[in-house]
Amino acid sequence: MTAASDADWVADFIRHLDSERRLSANTVKHYRRDLERARQALDGLHWRRVTVHDLRALVARLHRDGLGGRSLQRLLSTLRTFFHFLIREGRVSDNPALDIRAPKSGKRLPKALDADQTRHLLDSEEASGTPLDRRDQAMMELLYGCGLRLAELISLNLDSIDITAGQVRVTGKGNKTRLLPVGKPALAALRRWLSVRGQLTSLDQPALFVSQRGRRVSPATVQQRLRQAAVKRGLGEHLHPHKLRHSYATHLLESSGDLRAVQELLGHANLSTTQVYTHLDFQHLARIYDDAHPRAQRKKDD
């Protein structure tokens, strides 16, 4: 087989996508680009001779060269579709891309606010403004000060907070409850909010945070108000609840290095989840734990 006939097979496939399947020009362009990348990586090997081992080697090489998991998944999807077409046309007898899986993409996480940005966000004169300003300040203080998920914040009731003890009872994923310490700035913000909360809602409303209409605040409202707060305070950041939770975990780990404690505070079932959240070197932190914690040492000695 010549190189020209090899290219013809791709051209026939592209015509099939365009005329028979009537895919968009942009989608067809992606298919063509993926096949050109595969042809180059296969060093001119004709499609008829490509095996599953060739494709596994191709994926490994492209991954080492920095191609991400999602791009590799799309490339393999293109190859599976291409070989399915070739089988239909009687040009090959099997599909070598069928049982190959791409490496998983790394989980994308938001960049944490740095200490100065966090201070600028929370140390605001608007903290003692309108009832909604006070509510927003208390929500932000709890999101950052306790590392709460959005759903956890919204589900808080008046009896979830113990101002005197400085604690909040949170119901997280899997209906698991954890008791978290609340810092002085968050407690002060909560007191300011509770002093005006009655202006927005009735005495029989159990929700800690309510909307202007007196109902439990919605996820969309929290997200919108956080974005507005970031713009007002000149952060130039797309602020959302998860970013404050991520900042909480990152700052706490940077200052303490206590991965297990942060795992408990965040309500993670697995330590690996905490490691993914924080971008820190898990092996390094796990070694610190194993070397320093008495029970870890005992288990190791046993």
PDB file of N, CA and C in Angstrom, residues 193-285:
ATOM      1  N   TRP A 193     -25.772  39.422  61.630  1.00  0.00           N
ATOM      2  CA  TRP A 193     -26.852  38.951  60.762  1.00  0.00           C
ATOM      3  C   TRP A 193     -28.090  38.583  61.580  1.00  0.00           C
ATOM      4  N   LEU A 194     -27.903  37.875  62.665  1.00  0.00           N
ATOM      5  CA  LEU A 194     -29.056  37.434  63.465  1.00  0.00           C
ATOM      6  C   LEU A 194     -29.798  38.615  64.083  1.00  0.00           C
ATOM      7  N   SER A 195     -29.087  39.726  64.306  1.00  0.00           N
ATOM      8  CA  SER A 195     -29.744  40.898  64.895  1.00  0.00           C
ATOM      9  C   SER A 195     -30.718  41.564  63.924  1.00  0.00           C
ATOM     10  N   VAL A 196     -30.579  41.282  62.613  1.00  0.00           N
ATOM     11  CA  VAL A 196     -31.476  41.895  61.620  1.00  0.00           C
ATOM     12  C   VAL A 196     -32.256  40.857  60.826  1.00  0.00           C
ATOM     13  N   ARG A 197     -32.004  39.576  61.067  1.00  0.00           N
ATOM     14  CA  ARG A 197     -32.667  38.515  60.296  1.00  0.00           C
ATOM     15  C   ARG A 197     -34.182  38.633  60.385  1.00  0.00           C
ATOM     16  N   GLY A 198     -34.710  39.025  61.545  1.00  0.00           N
ATOM     17  CA  GLY A 198     -36.153  39.140  61.738  1.00  0.00           C
ATOM     18  C   GLY A 198     -36.811  40.166  60.848  1.00  0.00           C
ATOM     19  N   GLN A 199     -36.028  41.064  60.241  1.00  0.00           N
ATOM     20  CA  GLN A 199     -36.593  42.042  59.314  1.00  0.00           C
ATOM     21  C   GLN A 199     -36.987  41.412  57.979  1.00  0.00           C
ATOM     22  N   LEU A 200     -36.455  40.208  57.719  1.00  0.00           N
ATOM     23  CA  LEU A 200     -36.702  39.563  56.424  1.00  0.00           C
ATOM     24  C   LEU A 200     -37.620  38.350  56.503  1.00  0.00           C
ATOM     25  N   THR A 201     -37.825  37.807  57.696  1.00  0.00           N
ATOM     26  CA  THR A 201     -38.578  36.555  57.765  1.00  0.00           C
ATOM     27  C   THR A 201     -39.351  36.454  59.067  1.00  0.00           C
ATOM     28  N   SER A 202     -40.155  35.420  59.152  1.00  0.00           N
ATOM     29  CA  SER A 202     -41.009  35.221  60.326  1.00  0.00           C
ATOM     30  C   SER A 202     -40.287  34.388  61.391  1.00  0.00           C
ATOM     31  N   LEU A 203     -40.839  34.355  62.579  1.00  0.00           N
ATOM     32  CA  LEU A 203     -40.225  33.640  63.691  1.00  0.00           C
ATOM     33  C   LEU A 203     -40.232  32.129  63.485  1.00  0.00           C
ATOM     34  N   ASP A 204     -41.176  31.619  62.689  1.00  0.00           N
ATOM     35  CA  ASP A 204     -41.269  30.163  62.507  1.00  0.00           C
ATOM     36  C   ASP A 204     -40.409  29.643  61.349  1.00  0.00           C
ATOM     37  N   GLN A 205     -39.607  30.497  60.725  1.00  0.00           N
ATOM     38  CA  GLN A 205     -38.713  30.068  59.640  1.00  0.00           C
ATOM     39  C   GLN A 205     -37.440  29.475  60.248  1.00  0.00           C
ATOM     40  N   PRO A 206     -37.173  28.175  60.018  1.00  0.00           N
ATOM     41  CA  PRO A 206     -36.008  27.549  60.658  1.00  0.00           C
ATOM     42  C   PRO A 206     -34.675  27.856  59.982  1.00  0.00           C
ATOM     43  N   ALA A 207     -34.699  28.260  58.713  1.00  0.00           N
ATOM     44  CA  ALA A 207     -33.454  28.429  57.963  1.00  0.00           C
ATOM     45  C   ALA A 207     -32.594  29.536  58.565  1.00  0.00           C
ATOM     46  N   LEU A 208     -31.300  29.283  58.641  1.00  0.00           N
ATOM     47  CA  LEU A 208     -30.377  30.299  59.148  1.00  0.00           C
ATOM     48  C   LEU A 208     -30.269  31.458  58.168  1.00  0.00           C
ATOM     49  N   PHE A 209     -30.111  31.136  56.879  1.00  0.00           N
ATOM     50  CA  PHE A 209     -29.961  32.178  55.867  1.00  0.00           C
ATOM     51  C   PHE A 209     -31.209  32.206  54.988  1.00  0.00           C
ATOM     52  N   VAL A 210     -31.806  33.387  54.881  1.00  0.00           N
ATOM     53  CA  VAL A 210     -33.052  33.520  54.130  1.00  0.00           C
ATOM     54  C   VAL A 210     -32.890  34.566  53.039  1.00  0.00           C
ATOM     55  N   SER A 211     -33.799  34.512  52.088  1.00  0.00           N
ATOM     56  CA  SER A 211     -33.792  35.464  50.977  1.00  0.00           C
ATOM     57  C   SER A 211     -34.548  36.725  51.377  1.00  0.00           C
ATOM     58  N   GLN A 212     -34.620  37.653  50.446  1.00  0.00           N
ATOM     59  CA  GLN A 212     -35.344  38.903  50.683  1.00  0.00           C
ATOM     60  C   GLN A 212     -36.827  38.645  50.895  1.00  0.00           C
ATOM     61  N   ARG A 213     -37.295  37.489  50.391  1.00  0.00           N
ATOM     62  CA  ARG A 213     -38.706  37.128  50.550  1.00  0.00           C
ATOM     63  C   ARG A 213     -38.956  36.296  51.809  1.00  0.00           C
ATOM     64  N   GLY A 214     -37.921  36.061  52.567  1.00  0.00           N
ATOM     65  CA  GLY A 214     -38.104  35.359  53.830  1.00  0.00           C
ATOM     66  C   GLY A 214     -38.018  33.858  53.753  1.00  0.00           C
ATOM     67  N   ARG A 215     -37.657  33.316  52.585  1.00  0.00           N
ATOM     68  CA  ARG A 215     -37.535  31.864  52.431  1.00  0.00           C
ATOM     69  C   ARG A 215     -36.071  31.455  52.510  1.00  0.00           C
ATOM     70  N   ARG A 216     -35.843  30.156  52.655  1.00  0.00           N
ATOM     71  CA  ARG A 216     -34.469  29.656  52.679  1.00  0.00           C
ATOM     72  C   ARG A 216     -33.744  30.108  51.419  1.00  0.00           C
ATOM     73  N   VAL A 217     -32.546  30.620  51.588  1.00  0.00           N
ATOM     74  CA  VAL A 217     -31.816  31.165  50.455  1.00  0.00           C
ATOM     75  C   VAL A 217     -31.510  30.046  49.458  1.00  0.00           C
ATOM     76  N   SER A 218     -31.501  30.376  48.172  1.00  0.00           N
ATOM     77  CA  SER A 218     -31.293  29.382  47.119  1.00  0.00           C
ATOM     78  C   SER A 218     -29.821  29.331  46.716  1.00  0.00           C
ATOM     79  N   PRO A 219     -29.383  28.207  46.106  1.00  0.00           N
ATOM     80  CA  PRO A 219     -27.991  28.134  45.614  1.00  0.00           C
ATOM     81  C   PRO A 219     -27.668  29.257  44.640  1.00  0.00           C
ATOM     82  N   ALA A 220     -28.603  29.567  43.729  1.00  0.00           N
ATOM     83  CA  ALA A 220     -28.350  30.600  42.726  1.00  0.00           C
ATOM     84  C   ALA A 220     -28.134  31.961  43.381  1.00  0.00           C
ATOM     85  N   THR A 221     -28.884  32.242  44.443  1.00  0.00           N
ATOM     86  CA  THR A 221     -28.729  33.519  45.134  1.00  0.00           C
ATOM     87  C   THR A 221     -27.355  33.629  45.777  1.00  0.00           C
ATOM     88  N   VAL A 222     -26.922  32.563  46.439  1.00  0.00           N
ATOM     89  CA  VAL A 222     -25.598  32.584  47.069  1.00  0.00           C
ATOM     90  C   VAL A 222     -24.521  32.803  46.017  1.00  0.00           C
ATOM     91  N   GLN A 223     -24.602  32.078  44.924  1.00  0.00           N
ATOM     92  CA  GLN A 223     -23.598  32.202  43.860  1.00  0.00           C
ATOM     93  C   GLN A 223     -23.584  33.612  43.282  1.00  0.00           C
ATOM     94  N   GLN A 224     -24.757  34.170  43.040  1.00  0.00           N
ATOM     95  CA  GLN A 224     -24.850  35.512  42.470  1.00  0.00           C
ATOM     96  C   GLN A 224     -24.286  36.559  43.427  1.00  0.00           C
ATOM     97  N   ARG A 225     -24.633  36.456  44.709  1.00  0.00           N
ATOM     98  CA  ARG A 225     -24.176  37.446  45.680  1.00  0.00           C
ATOM     99  C   ARG A 225     -22.660  37.371  45.884  1.00  0.00           C
ATOM    100  N   LEU A 226     -22.091  36.184  45.800  1.00  0.00           N
ATOM    101  CA  LEU A 226     -20.640  36.065  45.927  1.00  0.00           C
ATOM    102  C   LEU A 226     -19.937  36.708  44.742  1.00  0.00           C
ATOM    103  N   ARG A 227     -20.468  36.502  43.551  1.00  0.00           N
ATOM    104  CA  ARG A 227     -19.892  37.151  42.369  1.00  0.00           C
ATOM    105  C   ARG A 227     -19.949  38.669  42.504  1.00  0.00           C
ATOM    106  N   GLN A 228     -21.078  39.162  42.984  1.00  0.00           N
ATOM    107  CA  GLN A 228     -21.231  40.608  43.157  1.00  0.00           C
ATOM    108  C   GLN A 228     -20.256  41.143  44.200  1.00  0.00           C
ATOM    109  N   ALA A 229     -20.060  40.387  45.269  1.00  0.00           N
ATOM    110  CA  ALA A 229     -19.138  40.816  46.327  1.00  0.00           C
ATOM    111  C   ALA A 229     -17.719  40.926  45.795  1.00  0.00           C
ATOM    112  N   ALA A 230     -17.333  39.989  44.965  1.00  0.00           N
ATOM    113  CA  ALA A 230     -15.982  40.019  44.400  1.00  0.00           C
ATOM    114  C   ALA A 230     -15.788  41.237  43.512  1.00  0.00           C
ATOM    115  N   VAL A 231     -16.809  41.569  42.716  1.00  0.00           N
ATOM    116  CA  VAL A 231     -16.719  42.735  41.833  1.00  0.00           C
ATOM    117  C   VAL A 231     -16.667  44.019  42.652  1.00  0.00           C
ATOM    118  N   LYS A 232     -17.539  44.137  43.660  1.00  0.00           N
ATOM    119  CA  LYS A 232     -17.585  45.341  44.492  1.00  0.00           C
ATOM    120  C   LYS A 232     -16.264  45.596  45.193  1.00  0.00           C
ATOM    121  N   ARG A 233     -15.599  44.528  45.584  1.00  0.00           N
ATOM    122  CA  ARG A 233     -14.377  44.688  46.375  1.00  0.00           C
ATOM    123  C   ARG A 233     -13.110  44.622  45.520  1.00  0.00           C
ATOM    124  N   GLY A 234     -13.330  44.679  44.209  1.00  0.00           N
ATOM    125  CA  GLY A 234     -12.213  44.833  43.297  1.00  0.00           C
ATOM    126  C   GLY A 234     -11.279  43.652  43.177  1.00  0.00           C
ATOM    127  N   LEU A 235     -11.802  42.454  43.416  1.00  0.00           N
ATOM    128  CA  LEU A 235     -10.934  41.274  43.339  1.00  0.00           C
ATOM    129  C   LEU A 235     -10.642  40.864  41.906  1.00  0.00           C
ATOM    130  N   GLY A 236     -11.580  41.167  41.010  1.00  0.00           N
ATOM    131  CA  GLY A 236     -11.393  40.728  39.629  1.00  0.00           C
ATOM    132  C   GLY A 236     -11.373  39.223  39.503  1.00  0.00           C
ATOM    133  N   GLU A 237     -12.040  38.540  40.409  1.00  0.00           N
ATOM    134  CA  GLU A 237     -12.046  37.077  40.441  1.00  0.00           C
ATOM    135  C   GLU A 237     -13.473  36.567  40.251  1.00  0.00           C
ATOM    136  N   HIS A 238     -13.589  35.393  39.624  1.00  0.00           N
ATOM    137  CA  HIS A 238     -14.895  34.732  39.559  1.00  0.00           C
ATOM    138  C   HIS A 238     -15.063  33.959  40.862  1.00  0.00           C
ATOM    139  N   LEU A 239     -15.744  34.572  41.807  1.00  0.00           N
ATOM    140  CA  LEU A 239     -15.854  33.990  43.149  1.00  0.00           C
ATOM    141  C   LEU A 239     -17.097  33.121  43.243  1.00  0.00           C
ATOM    142  N   HIS A 240     -16.918  31.914  43.719  1.00  0.00           N
ATOM    143  CA  HIS A 240     -18.041  31.015  43.938  1.00  0.00           C
ATOM    144  C   HIS A 240     -17.763  30.211  45.204  1.00  0.00           C
ATOM    145  N   PRO A 241     -18.782  29.578  45.780  1.00  0.00           N
ATOM    146  CA  PRO A 241     -18.620  28.917  47.074  1.00  0.00           C
ATOM    147  C   PRO A 241     -17.479  27.906  47.126  1.00  0.00           C
ATOM    148  N   HIS A 242     -17.313  27.138  46.060  1.00  0.00           N
ATOM    149  CA  HIS A 242     -16.279  26.103  46.077  1.00  0.00           C
ATOM    150  C   HIS A 242     -14.884  26.714  46.174  1.00  0.00           C
ATOM    151  N   LYS A 243     -14.719  27.911  45.626  1.00  0.00           N
ATOM    152  CA  LYS A 243     -13.410  28.566  45.694  1.00  0.00           C
ATOM    153  C   LYS A 243     -13.079  28.936  47.140  1.00  0.00           C
ATOM    154  N   LEU A 244     -14.083  29.362  47.906  1.00  0.00           N
ATOM    155  CA  LEU A 244     -13.845  29.681  49.319  1.00  0.00           C
ATOM    156  C   LEU A 244     -13.540  28.413  50.112  1.00  0.00           C
ATOM    157  N   ARG A 245     -14.218  27.329  49.810  1.00  0.00           N
ATOM    158  CA  ARG A 245     -13.925  26.051  50.478  1.00  0.00           C
ATOM    159  C   ARG A 245     -12.508  25.594  50.137  1.00  0.00           C
ATOM    160  N   HIS A 246     -12.148  25.726  48.882  1.00  0.00           N
ATOM    161  CA  HIS A 246     -10.822  25.330  48.444  1.00  0.00           C
ATOM    162  C   HIS A 246      -9.746  26.209  49.103  1.00  0.00           C
ATOM    163  N   SER A 247     -10.029  27.497  49.230  1.00  0.00           N
ATOM    164  CA  SER A 247      -9.093  28.414  49.884  1.00  0.00           C
ATOM    165  C   SER A 247      -8.918  28.043  51.351  1.00  0.00           C
ATOM    166  N   TYR A 248     -10.023  27.701  52.005  1.00  0.00           N
ATOM    167  CA  TYR A 248      -9.977  27.261  53.401  1.00  0.00           C
ATOM    168  C   TYR A 248      -9.038  26.069  53.565  1.00  0.00           C
ATOM    169  N   ALA A 249      -9.220  25.058  52.724  1.00  0.00           N
ATOM    170  CA  ALA A 249      -8.404  23.850  52.830  1.00  0.00           C
ATOM    171  C   ALA A 249      -6.939  24.143  52.531  1.00  0.00           C
ATOM    172  N   THR A 250      -6.703  24.936  51.500  1.00  0.00           N
ATOM    173  CA  THR A 250      -5.332  25.245  51.106  1.00  0.00           C
ATOM    174  C   THR A 250      -4.604  26.028  52.188  1.00  0.00           C
ATOM    175  N   HIS A 251      -5.243  27.082  52.714  1.00  0.00           N
ATOM    176  CA  HIS A 251      -4.600  27.907  53.738  1.00  0.00           C
ATOM    177  C   HIS A 251      -4.365  27.116  55.017  1.00  0.00           C
ATOM    178  N   LEU A 252      -5.316  26.275  55.370  1.00  0.00           N
ATOM    179  CA  LEU A 252      -5.177  25.484  56.592  1.00  0.00           C
ATOM    180  C   LEU A 252      -4.032  24.480  56.478  1.00  0.00           C
ATOM    181  N   LEU A 253      -3.933  23.858  55.319  1.00  0.00           N
ATOM    182  CA  LEU A 253      -2.853  22.886  55.132  1.00  0.00           C
ATOM    183  C   LEU A 253      -1.493  23.552  55.004  1.00  0.00           C
ATOM    184  N   GLU A 254      -1.461  24.716  54.379  1.00  0.00           N
ATOM    185  CA  GLU A 254      -0.192  25.433  54.250  1.00  0.00           C
ATOM    186  C   GLU A 254       0.361  25.826  55.613  1.00  0.00           C
ATOM    187  N   SER A 255      -0.534  26.171  56.538  1.00  0.00           N
ATOM    188  CA  SER A 255      -0.074  26.630  57.850  1.00  0.00           C
ATOM    189  C   SER A 255       0.126  25.498  58.844  1.00  0.00           C
ATOM    190  N   SER A 256      -0.624  24.402  58.685  1.00  0.00           N
ATOM    191  CA  SER A 256      -0.542  23.323  59.682  1.00  0.00           C
ATOM    192  C   SER A 256       0.145  22.062  59.173  1.00  0.00           C
ATOM    193  N   GLY A 257      -0.048  21.742  57.896  1.00  0.00           N
ATOM    194  CA  GLY A 257       0.489  20.495  57.348  1.00  0.00           C
ATOM    195  C   GLY A 257      -0.223  19.257  57.874  1.00  0.00           C
ATOM    196  N   ASP A 258      -1.350  19.453  58.572  1.00  0.00           N
ATOM    197  CA  ASP A 258      -2.057  18.319  59.183  1.00  0.00           C
ATOM    198  C   ASP A 258      -3.160  17.841  58.247  1.00  0.00           C
ATOM    199  N   LEU A 259      -2.798  16.930  57.366  1.00  0.00           N
ATOM    200  CA  LEU A 259      -3.724  16.465  56.338  1.00  0.00           C
ATOM    201  C   LEU A 259      -4.928  15.747  56.932  1.00  0.00           C
ATOM    202  N   ARG A 260      -4.697  14.952  57.991  1.00  0.00           N
ATOM    203  CA  ARG A 260      -5.797  14.174  58.580  1.00  0.00           C
ATOM    204  C   ARG A 260      -6.826  15.092  59.235  1.00  0.00           C
ATOM    205  N   ALA A 261      -6.355  16.143  59.894  1.00  0.00           N
ATOM    206  CA  ALA A 261      -7.290  17.071  60.533  1.00  0.00           C
ATOM    207  C   ALA A 261      -8.131  17.783  59.486  1.00  0.00           C
ATOM    208  N   VAL A 262      -7.499  18.205  58.399  1.00  0.00           N
ATOM    209  CA  VAL A 262      -8.229  18.892  57.333  1.00  0.00           C
ATOM    210  C   VAL A 262      -9.233  17.944  56.678  1.00  0.00           C
ATOM    211  N   GLN A 263      -8.879  16.683  56.574  1.00  0.00           N
ATOM    212  CA  GLN A 263      -9.816  15.681  56.046  1.00  0.00           C
ATOM    213  C   GLN A 263     -11.090  15.659  56.886  1.00  0.00           C
ATOM    214  N   GLU A 264     -10.935  15.653  58.211  1.00  0.00           N
ATOM    215  CA  GLU A 264     -12.096  15.634  59.097  1.00  0.00           C
ATOM    216  C   GLU A 264     -12.905  16.916  58.977  1.00  0.00           C
ATOM    217  N   LEU A 265     -12.212  18.045  58.926  1.00  0.00           N
ATOM    218  CA  LEU A 265     -12.906  19.328  58.861  1.00  0.00           C
ATOM    219  C   LEU A 265     -13.698  19.483  57.562  1.00  0.00           C
ATOM    220  N   LEU A 266     -13.151  18.963  56.475  1.00  0.00           N
ATOM    221  CA  LEU A 266     -13.837  19.055  55.189  1.00  0.00           C
ATOM    222  C   LEU A 266     -14.945  18.016  55.041  1.00  0.00           C
ATOM    223  N   GLY A 267     -14.918  16.979  55.869  1.00  0.00           N
ATOM    224  CA  GLY A 267     -15.922  15.929  55.755  1.00  0.00           C
ATOM    225  C   GLY A 267     -15.654  14.958  54.634  1.00  0.00           C
ATOM    226  N   HIS A 268     -14.369  14.740  54.322  1.00  0.00           N
ATOM    227  CA  HIS A 268     -14.001  13.786  53.273  1.00  0.00           C
ATOM    228  C   HIS A 268     -13.932  12.375  53.839  1.00  0.00           C
ATOM    229  N   ALA A 269     -14.513  11.434  53.124  1.00  0.00           N
ATOM    230  CA  ALA A 269     -14.448  10.039  53.557  1.00  0.00           C
ATOM    231  C   ALA A 269     -13.056   9.465  53.335  1.00  0.00           C
ATOM    232  N   ASN A 270     -12.382   9.900  52.265  1.00  0.00           N
ATOM    233  CA  ASN A 270     -11.071   9.351  51.918  1.00  0.00           C
ATOM    234  C   ASN A 270     -10.009  10.444  51.929  1.00  0.00           C
ATOM    235  N   LEU A 271      -8.836  10.081  52.425  1.00  0.00           N
ATOM    236  CA  LEU A 271      -7.730  11.034  52.491  1.00  0.00           C
ATOM    237  C   LEU A 271      -7.308  11.493  51.100  1.00  0.00           C
ATOM    238  N   SER A 272      -7.428  10.613  50.109  1.00  0.00           N
ATOM    239  CA  SER A 272      -7.012  10.968  48.748  1.00  0.00           C
ATOM    240  C   SER A 272      -7.832  12.128  48.204  1.00  0.00           C
ATOM    241  N   THR A 273      -9.098  12.239  48.623  1.00  0.00           N
ATOM    242  CA  THR A 273      -9.934  13.356  48.187  1.00  0.00           C
ATOM    243  C   THR A 273      -9.390  14.664  48.716  1.00  0.00           C
ATOM    244  N   THR A 274      -8.939  14.664  49.955  1.00  0.00           N
ATOM    245  CA  THR A 274      -8.360  15.870  50.547  1.00  0.00           C
ATOM    246  C   THR A 274      -7.109  16.271  49.809  1.00  0.00           C
ATOM    247  N   GLN A 275      -6.298  15.299  49.430  1.00  0.00           N
ATOM    248  CA  GLN A 275      -5.060  15.580  48.700  1.00  0.00           C
ATOM    249  C   GLN A 275      -5.368  16.223  47.349  1.00  0.00           C
ATOM    250  N   VAL A 276      -6.392  15.711  46.670  1.00  0.00           N
ATOM    251  CA  VAL A 276      -6.757  16.273  45.364  1.00  0.00           C
ATOM    252  C   VAL A 276      -7.228  17.713  45.524  1.00  0.00           C
ATOM    253  N   TYR A 277      -7.968  17.998  46.592  1.00  0.00           N
ATOM    254  CA  TYR A 277      -8.492  19.326  46.833  1.00  0.00           C
ATOM    255  C   TYR A 277      -7.395  20.357  47.023  1.00  0.00           C
ATOM    256  N   THR A 278      -6.297  19.960  47.588  1.00  0.00           N
ATOM    257  CA  THR A 278      -5.348  20.946  48.094  1.00  0.00           C
ATOM    258  C   THR A 278      -4.126  21.164  47.229  1.00  0.00           C
ATOM    259  N   HIS A 279      -3.913  20.350  46.198  1.00  0.00           N
ATOM    260  CA  HIS A 279      -2.747  20.496  45.323  1.00  0.00           C
ATOM    261  C   HIS A 279      -1.426  20.256  46.059  1.00  0.00           C
ATOM    262  N   LEU A 280      -1.457  19.732  47.271  1.00  0.00           N
ATOM    263  CA  LEU A 280      -0.214  19.523  48.004  1.00  0.00           C
ATOM    264  C   LEU A 280       0.328  18.126  47.741  1.00  0.00           C
ATOM    265  N   ASP A 281       1.604  17.941  48.059  1.00  0.00           N
ATOM    266  CA  ASP A 281       2.280  16.671  47.818  1.00  0.00           C
ATOM    267  C   ASP A 281       1.790  15.648  48.839  1.00  0.00           C
ATOM    268  N   PHE A 282       0.909  14.759  48.395  1.00  0.00           N
ATOM    269  CA  PHE A 282       0.301  13.795  49.301  1.00  0.00           C
ATOM    270  C   PHE A 282       1.331  12.867  49.925  1.00  0.00           C
ATOM    271  N   GLN A 283       2.274  12.412  49.126  1.00  0.00           N
ATOM    272  CA  GLN A 283       3.269  11.490  49.671  1.00  0.00           C
ATOM    273  C   GLN A 283       4.078  12.154  50.774  1.00  0.00           C
ATOM    274  N   HIS A 284       4.427  13.417  50.566  1.00  0.00           N
ATOM    275  CA  HIS A 284       5.205  14.147  51.570  1.00  0.00           C
ATOM    276  C   HIS A 284       4.400  14.293  52.859  1.00  0.00           C
ATOM    277  N   LEU A 285       3.119  14.681  52.724  1.00  0.00           N
ATOM    278  CA  LEU A 285       2.301  14.879  53.912  1.00  0.00           C
ATOM    279  C   LEU A 285       1.998  13.553  54.614  1.00  0.00           C
TER     280      LEU A 285
END
